[in-house]
Coordinates of C-alpha atoms in Angstrom, one line a residue:
X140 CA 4.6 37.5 -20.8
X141 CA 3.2 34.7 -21.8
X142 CA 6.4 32.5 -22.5
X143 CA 7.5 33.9 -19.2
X144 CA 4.5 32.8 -17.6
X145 CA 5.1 29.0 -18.8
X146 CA 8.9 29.0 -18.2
X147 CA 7.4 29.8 -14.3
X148 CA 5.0 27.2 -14.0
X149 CA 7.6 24.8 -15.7
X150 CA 10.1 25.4 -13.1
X151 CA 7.1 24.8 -10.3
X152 CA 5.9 21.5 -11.7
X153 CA 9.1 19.7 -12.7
X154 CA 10.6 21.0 -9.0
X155 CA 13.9 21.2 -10.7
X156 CA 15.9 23.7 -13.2
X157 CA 17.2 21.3 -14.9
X158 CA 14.2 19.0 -15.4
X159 CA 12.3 22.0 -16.4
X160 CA 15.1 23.3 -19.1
X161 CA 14.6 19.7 -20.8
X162 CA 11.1 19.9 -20.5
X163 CA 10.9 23.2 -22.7
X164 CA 14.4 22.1 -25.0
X165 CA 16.4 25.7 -23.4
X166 CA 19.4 25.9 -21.6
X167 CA 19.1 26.1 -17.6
X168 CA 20.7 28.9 -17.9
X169 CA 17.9 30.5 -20.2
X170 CA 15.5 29.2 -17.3
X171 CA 16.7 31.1 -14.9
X172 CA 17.2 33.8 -17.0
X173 CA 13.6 34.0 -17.5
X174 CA 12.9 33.4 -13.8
X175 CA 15.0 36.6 -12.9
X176 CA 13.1 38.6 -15.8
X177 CA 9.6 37.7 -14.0
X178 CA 10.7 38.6 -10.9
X179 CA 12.6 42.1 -11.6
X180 CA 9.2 42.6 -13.5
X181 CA 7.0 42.0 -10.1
X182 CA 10.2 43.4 -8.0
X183 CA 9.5 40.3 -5.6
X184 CA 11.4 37.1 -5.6
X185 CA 8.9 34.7 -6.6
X186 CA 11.2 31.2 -5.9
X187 CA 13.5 29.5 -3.4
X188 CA 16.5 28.1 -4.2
X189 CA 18.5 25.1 -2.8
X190 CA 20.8 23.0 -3.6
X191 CA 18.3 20.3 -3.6
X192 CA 14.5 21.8 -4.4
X193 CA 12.9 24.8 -5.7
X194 CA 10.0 26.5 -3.4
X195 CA 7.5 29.1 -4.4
X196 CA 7.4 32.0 -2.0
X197 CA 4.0 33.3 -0.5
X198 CA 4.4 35.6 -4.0
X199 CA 5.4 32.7 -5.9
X200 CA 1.9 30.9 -5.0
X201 CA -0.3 33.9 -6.1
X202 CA 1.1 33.7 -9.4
X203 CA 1.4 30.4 -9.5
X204 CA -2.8 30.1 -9.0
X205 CA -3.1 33.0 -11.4
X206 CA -0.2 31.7 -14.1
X207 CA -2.4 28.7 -14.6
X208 CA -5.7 30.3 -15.2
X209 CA -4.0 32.8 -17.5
X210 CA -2.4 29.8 -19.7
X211 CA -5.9 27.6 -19.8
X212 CA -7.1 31.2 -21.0
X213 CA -5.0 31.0 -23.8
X214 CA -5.5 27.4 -24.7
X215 CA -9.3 28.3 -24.5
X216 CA -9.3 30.8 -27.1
X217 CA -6.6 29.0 -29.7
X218 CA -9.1 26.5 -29.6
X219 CA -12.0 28.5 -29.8
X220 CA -10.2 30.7 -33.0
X221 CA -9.8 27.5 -34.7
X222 CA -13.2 25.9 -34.2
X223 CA -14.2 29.3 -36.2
X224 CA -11.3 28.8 -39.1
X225 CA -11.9 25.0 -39.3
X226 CA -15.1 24.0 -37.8
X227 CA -14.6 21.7 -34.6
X228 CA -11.4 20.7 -34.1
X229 CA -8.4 21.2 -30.9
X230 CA -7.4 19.4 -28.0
X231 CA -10.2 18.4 -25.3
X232 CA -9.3 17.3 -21.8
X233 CA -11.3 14.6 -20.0
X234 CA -11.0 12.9 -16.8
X235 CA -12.9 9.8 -15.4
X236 CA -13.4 7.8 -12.0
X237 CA -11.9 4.5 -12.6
X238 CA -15.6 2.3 -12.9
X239 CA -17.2 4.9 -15.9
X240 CA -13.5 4.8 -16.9
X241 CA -12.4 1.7 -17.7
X242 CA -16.2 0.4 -18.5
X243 CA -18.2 3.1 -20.0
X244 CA -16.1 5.6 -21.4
X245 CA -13.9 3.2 -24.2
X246 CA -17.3 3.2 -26.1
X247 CA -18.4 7.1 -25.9
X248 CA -15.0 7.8 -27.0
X249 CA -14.3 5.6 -30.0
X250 CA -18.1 7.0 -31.1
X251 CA -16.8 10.6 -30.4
X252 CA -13.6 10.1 -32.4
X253 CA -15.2 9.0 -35.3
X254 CA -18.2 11.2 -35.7
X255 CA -15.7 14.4 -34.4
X256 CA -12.4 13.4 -36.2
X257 CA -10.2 16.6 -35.7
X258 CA -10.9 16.7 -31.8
X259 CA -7.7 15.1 -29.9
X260 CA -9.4 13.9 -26.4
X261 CA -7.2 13.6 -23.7
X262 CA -8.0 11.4 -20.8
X263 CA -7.0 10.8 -17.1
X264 CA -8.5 8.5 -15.1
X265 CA -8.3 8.8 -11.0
X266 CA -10.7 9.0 -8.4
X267 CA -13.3 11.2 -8.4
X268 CA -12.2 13.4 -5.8
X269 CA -8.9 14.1 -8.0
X270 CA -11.0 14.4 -11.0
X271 CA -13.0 17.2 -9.4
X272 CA -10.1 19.0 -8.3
X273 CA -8.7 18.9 -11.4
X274 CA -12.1 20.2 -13.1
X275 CA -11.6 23.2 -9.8
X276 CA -8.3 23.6 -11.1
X277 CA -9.0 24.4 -15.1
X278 CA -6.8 21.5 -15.3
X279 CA -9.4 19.6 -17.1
X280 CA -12.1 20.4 -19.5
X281 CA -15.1 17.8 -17.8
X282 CA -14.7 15.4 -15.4
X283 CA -16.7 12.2 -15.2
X284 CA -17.4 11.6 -11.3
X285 CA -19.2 8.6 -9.6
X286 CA -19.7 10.4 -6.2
X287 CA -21.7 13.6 -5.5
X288 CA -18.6 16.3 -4.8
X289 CA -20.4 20.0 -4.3
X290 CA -18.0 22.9 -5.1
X291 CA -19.0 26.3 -5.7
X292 CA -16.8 26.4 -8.6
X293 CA -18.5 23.7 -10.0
X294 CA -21.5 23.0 -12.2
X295 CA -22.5 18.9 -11.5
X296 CA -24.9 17.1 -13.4
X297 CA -26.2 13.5 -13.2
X298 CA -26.7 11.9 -16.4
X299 CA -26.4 7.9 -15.9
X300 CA -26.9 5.3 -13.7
X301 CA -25.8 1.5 -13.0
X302 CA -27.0 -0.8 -10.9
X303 CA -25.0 -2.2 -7.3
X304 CA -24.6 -5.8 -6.3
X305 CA -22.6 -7.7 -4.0
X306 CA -20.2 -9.6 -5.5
X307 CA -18.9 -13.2 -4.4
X308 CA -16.8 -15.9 -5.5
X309 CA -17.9 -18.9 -8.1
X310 CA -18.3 -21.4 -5.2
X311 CA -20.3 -18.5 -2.6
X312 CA -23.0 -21.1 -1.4
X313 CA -26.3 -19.2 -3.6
X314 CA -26.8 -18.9 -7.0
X315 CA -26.1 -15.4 -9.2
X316 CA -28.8 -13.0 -8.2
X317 CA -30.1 -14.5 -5.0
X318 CA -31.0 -12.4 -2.2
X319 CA -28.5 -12.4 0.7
X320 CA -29.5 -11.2 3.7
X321 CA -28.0 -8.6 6.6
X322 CA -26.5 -11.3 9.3
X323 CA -24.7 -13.2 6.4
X324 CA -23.2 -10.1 5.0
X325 CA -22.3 -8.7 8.1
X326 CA -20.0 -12.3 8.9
X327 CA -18.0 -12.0 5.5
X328 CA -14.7 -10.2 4.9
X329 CA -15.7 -6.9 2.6
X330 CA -13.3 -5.3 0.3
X331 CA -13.9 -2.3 -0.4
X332 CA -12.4 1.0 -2.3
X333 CA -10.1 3.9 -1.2
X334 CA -11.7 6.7 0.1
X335 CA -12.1 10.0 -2.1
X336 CA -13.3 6.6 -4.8
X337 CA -17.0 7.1 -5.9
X338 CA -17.7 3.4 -5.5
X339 CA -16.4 3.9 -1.7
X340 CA -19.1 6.5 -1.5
X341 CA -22.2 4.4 -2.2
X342 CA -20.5 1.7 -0.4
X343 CA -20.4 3.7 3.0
X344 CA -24.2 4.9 2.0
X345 CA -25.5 1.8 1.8
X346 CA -23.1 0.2 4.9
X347 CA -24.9 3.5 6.8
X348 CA -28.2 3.2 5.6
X349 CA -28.4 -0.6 6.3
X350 CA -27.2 -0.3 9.7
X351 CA -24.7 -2.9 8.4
X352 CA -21.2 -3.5 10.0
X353 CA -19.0 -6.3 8.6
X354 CA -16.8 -8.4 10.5
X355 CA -13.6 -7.4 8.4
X356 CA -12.8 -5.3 6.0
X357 CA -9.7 -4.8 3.5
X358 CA -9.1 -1.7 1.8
X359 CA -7.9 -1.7 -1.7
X360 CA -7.1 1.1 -4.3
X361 CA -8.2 -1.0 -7.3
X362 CA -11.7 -2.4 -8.5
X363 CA -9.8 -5.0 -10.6
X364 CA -7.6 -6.0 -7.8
X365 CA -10.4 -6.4 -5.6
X366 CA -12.4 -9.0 -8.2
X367 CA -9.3 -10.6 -8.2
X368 CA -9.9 -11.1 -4.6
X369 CA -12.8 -11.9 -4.6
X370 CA -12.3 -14.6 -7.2
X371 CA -9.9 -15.9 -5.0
X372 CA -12.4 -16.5 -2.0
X373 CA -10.7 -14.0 0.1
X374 CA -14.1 -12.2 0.7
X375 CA -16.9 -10.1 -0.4
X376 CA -18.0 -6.8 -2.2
X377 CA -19.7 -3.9 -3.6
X378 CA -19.5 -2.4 -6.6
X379 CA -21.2 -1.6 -10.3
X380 CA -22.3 -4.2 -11.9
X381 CA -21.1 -3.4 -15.6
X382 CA -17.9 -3.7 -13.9
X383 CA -17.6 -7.5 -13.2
X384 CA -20.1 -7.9 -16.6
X385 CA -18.0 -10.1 -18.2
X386 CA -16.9 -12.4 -15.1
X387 CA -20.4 -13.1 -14.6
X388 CA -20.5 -14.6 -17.8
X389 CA -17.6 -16.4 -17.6
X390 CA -19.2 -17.3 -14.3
X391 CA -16.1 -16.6 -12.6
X392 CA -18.1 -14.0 -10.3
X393 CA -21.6 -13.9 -8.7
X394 CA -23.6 -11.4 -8.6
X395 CA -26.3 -11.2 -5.5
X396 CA -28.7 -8.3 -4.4
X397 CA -29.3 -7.2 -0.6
X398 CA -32.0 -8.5 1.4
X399 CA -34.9 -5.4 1.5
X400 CA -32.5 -2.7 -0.1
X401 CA -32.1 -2.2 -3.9
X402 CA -29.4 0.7 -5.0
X403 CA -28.2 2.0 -8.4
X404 CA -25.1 4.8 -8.6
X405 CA -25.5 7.9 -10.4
X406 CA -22.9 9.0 -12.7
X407 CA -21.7 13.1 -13.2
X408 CA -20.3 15.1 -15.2
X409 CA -18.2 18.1 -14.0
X410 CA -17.3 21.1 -15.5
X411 CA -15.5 24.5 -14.5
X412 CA -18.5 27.3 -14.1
X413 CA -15.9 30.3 -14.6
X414 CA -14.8 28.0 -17.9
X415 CA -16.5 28.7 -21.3
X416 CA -17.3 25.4 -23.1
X417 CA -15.3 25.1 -26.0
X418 CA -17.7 23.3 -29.4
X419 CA -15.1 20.4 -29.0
X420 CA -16.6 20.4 -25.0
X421 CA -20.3 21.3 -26.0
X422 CA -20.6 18.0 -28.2
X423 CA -18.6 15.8 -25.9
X424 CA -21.6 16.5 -23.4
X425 CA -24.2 16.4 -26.0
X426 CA -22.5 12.6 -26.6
X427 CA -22.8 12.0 -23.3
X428 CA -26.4 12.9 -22.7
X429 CA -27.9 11.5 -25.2
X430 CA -25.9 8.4 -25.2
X431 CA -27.4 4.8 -24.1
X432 CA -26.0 4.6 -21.1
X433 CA -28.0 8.1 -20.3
X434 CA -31.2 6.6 -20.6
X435 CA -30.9 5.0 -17.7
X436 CA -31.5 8.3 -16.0
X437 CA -35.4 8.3 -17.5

């Protein structure tokens, strides 16, 4: 059932019989072969058929959600039967916002790899909304978010913090660190993130909580994008500071705090409550709490 079961969700993800049939090295025709088998087994047709896509019926869905569960049950225990044959070894999913991503998580992985040399980490880095979905999903093992995202599904623990600052180009008439007050922030051009981005999040809190409403904004997708902008003198914005660490040094940015409001984000790890942890998943998390960027949260 199994190899039935992944032939299925093949066929769903790829969209196509063909791209599906090269994805698992069969024939097409052995794909629909095994298609037919599933369905004569629930006695329901479980896909539609065109000439140009392939759609799950309302039957199709339902196994669809419970296919996937099934299979990230069977990854779950291969792994698990291992750890107790070899010690901690097996694949380990992890997905990140882009800021803990690309600034924070290079280091706790290359410190994980080497104490825990037989665990494969896999990473993904998206928003945080994607991330959590993907945690709700079983598509993931933990998710790193850098937004507060409440699902019943899941269990969400803070563990680190960074500080916020407005950043400004080199030639921004105050020095790096200088306060900058409201009524000048309000007449600069912000650029800010996507929604469903965790720096987007604080960004809206603090716009909310300051009562502050720019003159402009620009929405970008991309925190290194928008430093480029920045750089460029195009306008203003808000983000982590470990982010733009090194062009402060190169003085390419600066780095100024908000008149009368001082903010740090909170980083989170998500995990799937219906999910057991895996040891491969249990000292990934002890990693991260008792890392150095975790004492920030003291």
């Amino acid at each position: 059932m199994d190899r039935l079961l992944n032939v299925f969700l093949t066929v769903v993800e790829k969209g196509n019989l063909t791209r599906a049939a090269e994805k698992l090295f069969i024939t097409q025709s052995a794909v629909s072969q095994n298609i037919k088998v599933l369905e004569d087994q629930f006695k329901t047709q479980l896909l539609d058929r065109t000439n140009k896509s392939i759609k799950m019926t309302k039957a199709g869905e339902v196994l669809y959600l419970h296919a996937k569960q099934i299979m990230n049950q069977y990854a779950l225990a291969g792994r698990m039967i291992d750890e107790l044959k070899e010690g901690i070894t097996g694949s380990l999913t992890i997905g990140s916002g882009f800021i803990f991503g690309e600034y924070f998580l290079p280091d706790v992985i290359s410190t994980f790899i080497k104490n825990h040399p037989n665990i494969n980490p896999k990473i993904t880095i998206k928003n945080s909304i994607r991330i959590a979905n993907q945690v709700k999903q079983k598509d993931l093992d933990i998710g790193i978010i850098e937004r507060e995202i409440f699902y019943d599904e899941l269990l969400t623990v803070p563990f680190s913090q960074d500080d916020m600052v407005i950043i400004v180009p080199n030639g921004f008439p105050k020095n790096s660190g200088d306060v900058i007050s409201l009524s000048e922030l309000a007449e600069q051009t912000w650029i800010i993130r996507e929604n469903g981005s965790g720096t987007r999040q604080v960004t809206d809190t603090m716009l909310a909580r300051t009562k502050l409403v720019p003159k402009r904004v620009l929405e970008f997708g991309s925190t290194r994008v928008i430093k480029e902008t920045v750089k460029n003198g195009i306008g203003i914005s808000y983000t982590s500071k470990v982010a733009v660490k090194e062009e402060l040094e190169q003085g390419a940015l600066k780095a100024l705090t908000i008149e009368g409001y001082q903010d740090a984000r909170t980083f989170y790890y998500v995990t799937n409550k219906s999910q057991p942890y895996s040891k491969a998943l249990e000292k990934f998390i002890e990693k991260l709490e008792n890392s150095e960027l975790a004492k920030y949260m003291d």
